[in-house]
PDB file of C-alpha atoms in Angstrom:
ATOM      1  CA  MET A   1      -0.283   0.021   0.179  1.00 73.00           C
ATOM      2  CA  VAL A   2       1.115   3.679  -1.061  1.00 86.00           C
ATOM      3  CA  GLU A   3       1.234   6.736   1.425  1.00 93.00           C
ATOM      4  CA  ILE A   4      -0.360   9.872  -0.138  1.00 96.00           C
ATOM      5  CA  ILE A   5       0.959  12.887   1.154  1.00 97.00           C
ATOM      6  CA  PRO A   6      -0.663  16.104   0.270  1.00 98.00           C
ATOM      7  CA  HIS A   7       2.007  18.686  -0.998  1.00 98.00           C
ATOM      8  CA  GLU A   8       3.415  20.970   1.248  1.00 96.00           C
ATOM      9  CA  ARG A   9       2.417  24.027  -0.570  1.00 97.00           C
ATOM     10  CA  PHE A  10       0.188  23.753  -3.189  1.00 98.00           C
ATOM     11  CA  LYS A  11      -3.740  22.182  -2.637  1.00 98.00           C
ATOM     12  CA  GLY A  12      -4.303  19.584  -5.165  1.00 98.00           C
ATOM     13  CA  VAL A  13      -0.696  18.381  -5.436  1.00 99.00           C
ATOM     14  CA  PHE A  14       0.226  15.237  -3.589  1.00 98.00           C
ATOM     15  CA  TRP A  15       3.023  13.067  -3.033  1.00 98.00           C
ATOM     16  CA  ILE A  16       3.151   9.436  -3.189  1.00 97.00           C
ATOM     17  CA  LYS A  17       5.910   7.767  -1.106  1.00 94.00           C
ATOM     18  CA  ASP A  18       6.494   3.882  -2.589  1.00 83.00           C
ATOM     19  CA  ALA A  19      10.269   3.305  -3.169  1.00 79.00           C
ATOM     20  CA  GLU A  20      10.565   6.860  -3.811  1.00 89.00           C
ATOM     21  CA  LYS A  21       8.985  10.183  -3.422  1.00 92.00           C
ATOM     22  CA  ILE A  22       6.381  10.327  -6.405  1.00 97.00           C
ATOM     23  CA  LEU A  23       4.433  13.997  -7.483  1.00 98.00           C
ATOM     24  CA  ALA A  24       0.960  13.332  -8.261  1.00 99.00           C
ATOM     25  CA  THR A  25      -2.600  14.577  -8.702  1.00 99.00           C
ATOM     26  CA  LYS A  26      -5.828  12.984  -7.520  1.00 99.00           C
ATOM     27  CA  ASN A  27      -7.164  11.788 -10.642  1.00 99.00           C
ATOM     28  CA  LEU A  28     -10.507  13.096 -11.884  1.00 98.00           C
ATOM     29  CA  ALA A  29     -11.197  10.473 -14.404  1.00 98.00           C
ATOM     30  CA  PRO A  30     -10.532   7.597 -12.359  1.00 97.00           C
ATOM     31  CA  GLY A  31      -9.191   4.516 -14.650  1.00 96.00           C
ATOM     32  CA  VAL A  32      -8.007   6.692 -17.202  1.00 97.00           C
ATOM     33  CA  GLN A  33      -4.485   7.763 -18.499  1.00 97.00           C
ATOM     34  CA  VAL A  34      -3.450  10.357 -20.739  1.00 97.00           C
ATOM     35  CA  TYR A  35       0.262   9.609 -21.587  1.00 96.00           C
ATOM     36  CA  GLY A  36       1.192   6.272 -19.960  1.00 96.00           C
ATOM     37  CA  GLU A  37       1.695   7.712 -16.598  1.00 97.00           C
ATOM     38  CA  LYS A  38       1.253   5.226 -13.444  1.00 97.00           C
ATOM     39  CA  LEU A  39      -2.016   5.258 -11.585  1.00 97.00           C
ATOM     40  CA  TYR A  40      -1.992   4.383  -7.610  1.00 97.00           C
ATOM     41  CA  ARG A  41      -4.690   3.778  -5.626  1.00 95.00           C
ATOM     42  CA  SER A  42      -5.535   4.620  -1.805  1.00 94.00           C
ATOM     43  CA  GLY A  43      -8.542   3.673  -0.848  1.00 92.00           C
ATOM     44  CA  THR A  44     -11.355   4.650  -2.999  1.00 94.00           C
ATOM     45  CA  GLU A  45      -9.432   7.659  -4.665  1.00 96.00           C
ATOM     46  CA  GLU A  46      -6.757   7.247  -7.670  1.00 98.00           C
ATOM     47  CA  TYR A  47      -3.798   9.287  -8.084  1.00 98.00           C
ATOM     48  CA  ARG A  48      -1.610   9.975 -11.600  1.00 98.00           C
ATOM     49  CA  SER A  49       2.101  10.177 -10.892  1.00 98.00           C
ATOM     50  CA  TRP A  50       3.092  13.755 -12.668  1.00 98.00           C
ATOM     51  CA  ILE A  51       6.077  13.173 -14.324  1.00 97.00           C
ATOM     52  CA  PRO A  52       8.602  16.334 -14.239  1.00 97.00           C
ATOM     53  CA  TYR A  53      10.162  15.039 -17.684  1.00 97.00           C
ATOM     54  CA  ARG A  54       6.849  15.363 -19.320  1.00 96.00           C
ATOM     55  CA  SER A  55       5.497  18.693 -17.839  1.00 98.00           C
ATOM     56  CA  LYS A  56       7.427  21.943 -17.120  1.00 97.00           C
ATOM     57  CA  LEU A  57       5.227  22.782 -14.121  1.00 98.00           C
ATOM     58  CA  ALA A  58       5.403  19.665 -12.299  1.00 98.00           C
ATOM     59  CA  ALA A  59       9.219  20.043 -13.264  1.00 98.00           C
ATOM     60  CA  ALA A  60       9.039  23.511 -11.622  1.00 98.00           C
ATOM     61  CA  ILE A  61       7.155  21.799  -8.510  1.00 98.00           C
ATOM     62  CA  MET A  62      10.023  19.657  -8.121  1.00 97.00           C
ATOM     63  CA  LYS A  63      12.690  22.490  -8.046  1.00 97.00           C
ATOM     64  CA  GLY A  64      10.829  24.014  -5.390  1.00 97.00           C
ATOM     65  CA  LEU A  65       8.411  26.480  -7.149  1.00 98.00           C
ATOM     66  CA  LYS A  66       7.248  29.140  -4.555  1.00 97.00           C
ATOM     67  CA  ASN A  67       3.684  29.967  -5.836  1.00 97.00           C
ATOM     68  CA  MET A  68       1.427  28.331  -7.985  1.00 96.00           C
ATOM     69  CA  PHE A  69      -2.045  30.309  -8.303  1.00 95.00           C
ATOM     70  CA  ILE A  70      -3.583  26.892  -9.939  1.00 98.00           C
ATOM     71  CA  GLU A  71      -5.676  25.290  -6.977  1.00 97.00           C
ATOM     72  CA  PRO A  72      -9.089  23.543  -6.292  1.00 98.00           C
ATOM     73  CA  GLY A  73     -12.372  25.488  -7.889  1.00 98.00           C
ATOM     74  CA  THR A  74      -9.923  28.289 -10.274  1.00 97.00           C
ATOM     75  CA  ARG A  75     -10.320  28.859 -13.624  1.00 97.00           C
ATOM     76  CA  VAL A  76      -7.712  28.758 -16.026  1.00 98.00           C
ATOM     77  CA  LEU A  77      -6.801  29.530 -19.801  1.00 97.00           C
ATOM     78  CA  TYR A  78      -3.997  27.242 -20.699  1.00 98.00           C
ATOM     79  CA  LEU A  79      -2.636  28.422 -24.334  1.00 98.00           C
ATOM     80  CA  GLY A  80      -1.074  25.602 -26.134  1.00 97.00           C
ATOM     81  CA  THR A  81      -2.238  22.297 -24.958  1.00 97.00           C
ATOM     82  CA  ALA A  82      -0.592  20.162 -26.936  1.00 96.00           C
ATOM     83  CA  THR A  83      -2.099  16.419 -26.644  1.00 96.00           C
ATOM     84  CA  GLY A  84      -2.588  17.298 -22.378  1.00 97.00           C
ATOM     85  CA  THR A  85      -0.075  16.169 -20.589  1.00 97.00           C
ATOM     86  CA  THR A  86       0.314  18.856 -18.181  1.00 98.00           C
ATOM     87  CA  SER A  87      -3.427  20.250 -19.134  1.00 98.00           C
ATOM     88  CA  SER A  88      -4.824  17.240 -17.725  1.00 99.00           C
ATOM     89  CA  HIS A  89      -2.672  17.545 -14.179  1.00 99.00           C
ATOM     90  CA  VAL A  90      -4.286  20.723 -14.020  1.00 99.00           C
ATOM     91  CA  SER A  91      -7.579  19.388 -14.630  1.00 99.00           C
ATOM     92  CA  ASP A  92      -6.936  17.517 -11.669  1.00 99.00           C
ATOM     93  CA  VAL A  93      -6.003  20.394  -9.570  1.00 99.00           C
ATOM     94  CA  ILE A  94      -8.826  22.372  -9.998  1.00 99.00           C
ATOM     95  CA  GLY A  95     -11.118  19.738  -9.747  1.00 99.00           C
ATOM     96  CA  LYS A  96     -14.949  19.168 -10.364  1.00 98.00           C
ATOM     97  CA  ASP A  97     -15.426  22.883  -9.399  1.00 98.00           C
ATOM     98  CA  GLY A  98     -12.789  24.537 -11.443  1.00 98.00           C
ATOM     99  CA  VAL A  99     -12.790  25.179 -15.152  1.00 98.00           C
ATOM    100  CA  LEU A 100      -9.839  24.859 -17.758  1.00 98.00           C
ATOM    101  CA  TYR A 101      -9.837  26.415 -21.147  1.00 98.00           C
ATOM    102  CA  GLY A 102      -7.733  24.347 -23.466  1.00 98.00           C
ATOM    103  CA  VAL A 103      -6.488  26.745 -26.640  1.00 98.00           C
ATOM    104  CA  GLU A 104      -5.036  24.834 -29.327  1.00 98.00           C
ATOM    105  CA  PHE A 105      -4.331  25.536 -32.829  1.00 97.00           C
ATOM    106  CA  ALA A 106      -3.476  22.352 -34.610  1.00 98.00           C
ATOM    107  CA  SER A 107      -6.295  20.440 -35.983  1.00 97.00           C
ATOM    108  CA  ARG A 108      -4.292  16.889 -35.304  1.00 97.00           C
ATOM    109  CA  VAL A 109      -3.307  18.123 -31.659  1.00 97.00           C
ATOM    110  CA  MET A 110      -6.566  19.245 -31.008  1.00 98.00           C
ATOM    111  CA  ILE A 111      -8.444  15.723 -32.031  1.00 98.00           C
ATOM    112  CA  GLN A 112      -5.619  14.073 -29.603  1.00 97.00           C
ATOM    113  CA  PHE A 113      -6.443  16.500 -26.844  1.00 98.00           C
ATOM    114  CA  LYS A 114     -10.230  15.838 -27.167  1.00 98.00           C
ATOM    115  CA  GLN A 115      -9.532  12.491 -27.212  1.00 97.00           C
ATOM    116  CA  ASN A 116      -7.164  12.187 -24.196  1.00 95.00           C
ATOM    117  CA  VAL A 117      -8.554  15.172 -22.126  1.00 98.00           C
ATOM    118  CA  SER A 118     -11.485  16.625 -22.759  1.00 98.00           C
ATOM    119  CA  ASP A 119     -13.740  13.891 -23.751  1.00 98.00           C
ATOM    120  CA  LYS A 120     -13.108  12.349 -20.169  1.00 98.00           C
ATOM    121  CA  ARG A 121     -12.820  15.191 -17.842  1.00 98.00           C
ATOM    122  CA  PRO A 122     -15.988  17.420 -16.840  1.00 97.00           C
ATOM    123  CA  ASN A 123     -14.012  20.580 -16.355  1.00 99.00           C
ATOM    124  CA  VAL A 124     -11.729  21.125 -19.404  1.00 99.00           C
ATOM    125  CA  VAL A 125     -13.419  23.189 -22.443  1.00 98.00           C
ATOM    126  CA  PRO A 126     -11.802  22.416 -25.669  1.00 98.00           C
ATOM    127  CA  ILE A 127     -11.222  25.404 -27.828  1.00 98.00           C
ATOM    128  CA  PHE A 128      -9.621  25.441 -31.100  1.00 98.00           C
ATOM    129  CA  ALA A 129      -7.914  28.503 -32.293  1.00 97.00           C
ATOM    130  CA  ASP A 130      -4.925  30.265 -32.657  1.00 97.00           C
ATOM    131  CA  ALA A 131      -3.793  31.678 -29.317  1.00 95.00           C
ATOM    132  CA  ARG A 132      -2.373  35.036 -30.411  1.00 96.00           C
ATOM    133  CA  LYS A 133      -5.861  35.943 -31.674  1.00 95.00           C
ATOM    134  CA  PRO A 134      -7.692  36.107 -28.214  1.00 94.00           C
ATOM    135  CA  GLY A 135     -10.881  38.119 -29.900  1.00 94.00           C
ATOM    136  CA  ILE A 136     -11.868  34.992 -31.102  1.00 93.00           C
ATOM    137  CA  TYR A 137     -11.838  32.754 -27.575  1.00 95.00           C
ATOM    138  CA  ALA A 138     -12.544  35.506 -25.196  1.00 95.00           C
ATOM    139  CA  PRO A 139     -16.368  35.491 -25.477  1.00 94.00           C
ATOM    140  CA  ILE A 140     -16.267  31.308 -24.243  1.00 93.00           C
ATOM    141  CA  VAL A 141     -13.412  32.298 -21.765  1.00 94.00           C
ATOM    142  CA  GLY A 142     -14.594  35.495 -19.927  1.00 86.00           C
ATOM    143  CA  GLU A 143     -12.317  36.882 -17.706  1.00 80.00           C
ATOM    144  CA  VAL A 144      -9.920  34.539 -15.813  1.00 71.00           C
TER     145      VAL A 144
END
């Protein structure tokens, strides 16, 4: 059995103590992996390892990031979601009461993002648009 410990600084982020200390988020879509990350169970909850080699935000947290304004219940505008590695973890952190607006302009990548992330997570709104043109998606997003 693994031990789950809340992160000392960031709500919605956890440490998994297994053979080593692993950064993780509580899986908002239990049973679903986005990029092959390892899943851990603790009681009725499921957690996803957050791999710092695949996510700059995870790497920053591992390196001692001081402030992160992403927490449960927040609204996030994520520009350049790609296939959803980091944005899926942000979705976990903000939880069911938060909303992630994911902007991506590459059609093939947006299809993967929808399949991997937004089709499985109720708090993710995919937006197929050029991030450099906020006038296109501002009416959808509003103020974040």
